[in-house]
C-alpha positions as CSV (number, residue, x, y, z in Angstrom):
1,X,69.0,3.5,107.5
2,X,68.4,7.3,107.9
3,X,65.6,8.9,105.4
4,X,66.7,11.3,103.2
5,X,65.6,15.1,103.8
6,X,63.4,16.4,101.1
7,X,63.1,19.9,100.9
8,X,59.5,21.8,99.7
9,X,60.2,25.5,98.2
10,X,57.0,27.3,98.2
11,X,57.8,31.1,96.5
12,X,55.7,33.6,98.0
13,X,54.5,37.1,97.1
14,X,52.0,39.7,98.8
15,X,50.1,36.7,100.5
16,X,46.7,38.0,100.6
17,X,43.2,36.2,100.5
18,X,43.1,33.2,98.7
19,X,46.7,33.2,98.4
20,X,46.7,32.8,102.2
21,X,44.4,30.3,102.2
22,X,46.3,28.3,99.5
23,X,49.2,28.5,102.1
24,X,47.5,27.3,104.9
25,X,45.9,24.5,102.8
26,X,49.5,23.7,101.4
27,X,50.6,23.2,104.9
28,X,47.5,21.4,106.1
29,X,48.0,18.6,102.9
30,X,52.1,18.9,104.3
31,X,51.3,17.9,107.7
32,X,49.6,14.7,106.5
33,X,52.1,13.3,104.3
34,X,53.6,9.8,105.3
35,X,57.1,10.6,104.4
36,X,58.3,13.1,107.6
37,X,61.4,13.8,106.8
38,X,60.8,16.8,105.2
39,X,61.3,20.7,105.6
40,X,59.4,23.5,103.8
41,X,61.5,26.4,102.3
42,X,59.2,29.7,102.0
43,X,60.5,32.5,99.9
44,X,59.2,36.0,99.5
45,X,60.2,37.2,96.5
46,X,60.6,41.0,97.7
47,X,57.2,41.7,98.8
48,X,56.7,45.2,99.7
49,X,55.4,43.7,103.7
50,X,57.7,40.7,105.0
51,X,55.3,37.7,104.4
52,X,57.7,36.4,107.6
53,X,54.2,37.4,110.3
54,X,51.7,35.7,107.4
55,X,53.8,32.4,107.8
56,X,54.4,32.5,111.3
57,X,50.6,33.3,111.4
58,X,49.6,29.8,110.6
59,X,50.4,28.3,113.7
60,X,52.0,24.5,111.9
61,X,54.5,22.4,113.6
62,X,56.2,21.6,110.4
63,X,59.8,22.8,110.2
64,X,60.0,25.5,108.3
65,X,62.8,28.1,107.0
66,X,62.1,31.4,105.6
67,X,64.3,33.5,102.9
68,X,63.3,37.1,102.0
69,X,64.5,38.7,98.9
70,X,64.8,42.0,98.9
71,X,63.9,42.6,95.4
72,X,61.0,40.7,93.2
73,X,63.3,38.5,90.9
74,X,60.2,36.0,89.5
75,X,59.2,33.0,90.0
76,X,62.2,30.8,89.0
77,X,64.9,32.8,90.5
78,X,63.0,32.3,93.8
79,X,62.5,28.6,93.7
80,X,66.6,28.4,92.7
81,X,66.9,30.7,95.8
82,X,65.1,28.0,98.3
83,X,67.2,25.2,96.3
84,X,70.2,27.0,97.2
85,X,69.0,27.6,100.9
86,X,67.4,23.8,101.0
């Protein structure tokens, strides 16, 4: 029997300092979860820089799709986005 694919939506915005490192350390605790069928769903909510090179920038093997808004819609409206996409 095939696993089911659970989809993680992580909303982003201006990832800077400890918000990068939150990222990272949210992929770190990712990669070490027993359930693998998984994929992460990243969405930046309109940041005035693509967050696209700060993702790509943390060098994970974990499958990973990323969704830019163009304009900063909140929190909620993002995570429906990456529901949509997921």
């Amino acid at each position: 029997m095939k696993k089911k694919l659970l989809s993680v939506c992580i909303p982003t915005y201006e990832m800077r300092g400890e918000a990068k490192k939150m990222l990272t350390r949210s992929f770190n605790i990712l990669k070490k979860q027993t359930y693998k069928n998984f994929e992460v769903v990243i969405i930046d909510d309109g940041s005035p820089e693509s967050m696209e090179r700060v993702v790509s920038e943390t060098k994970t093997s974990l499958s990973i799709k990323f969704i830019r808004e163009e304009k900063n819609m909140g929190r909620s409206y993002t995570r429906n986005t990456g529901m949509l996409y997921a």
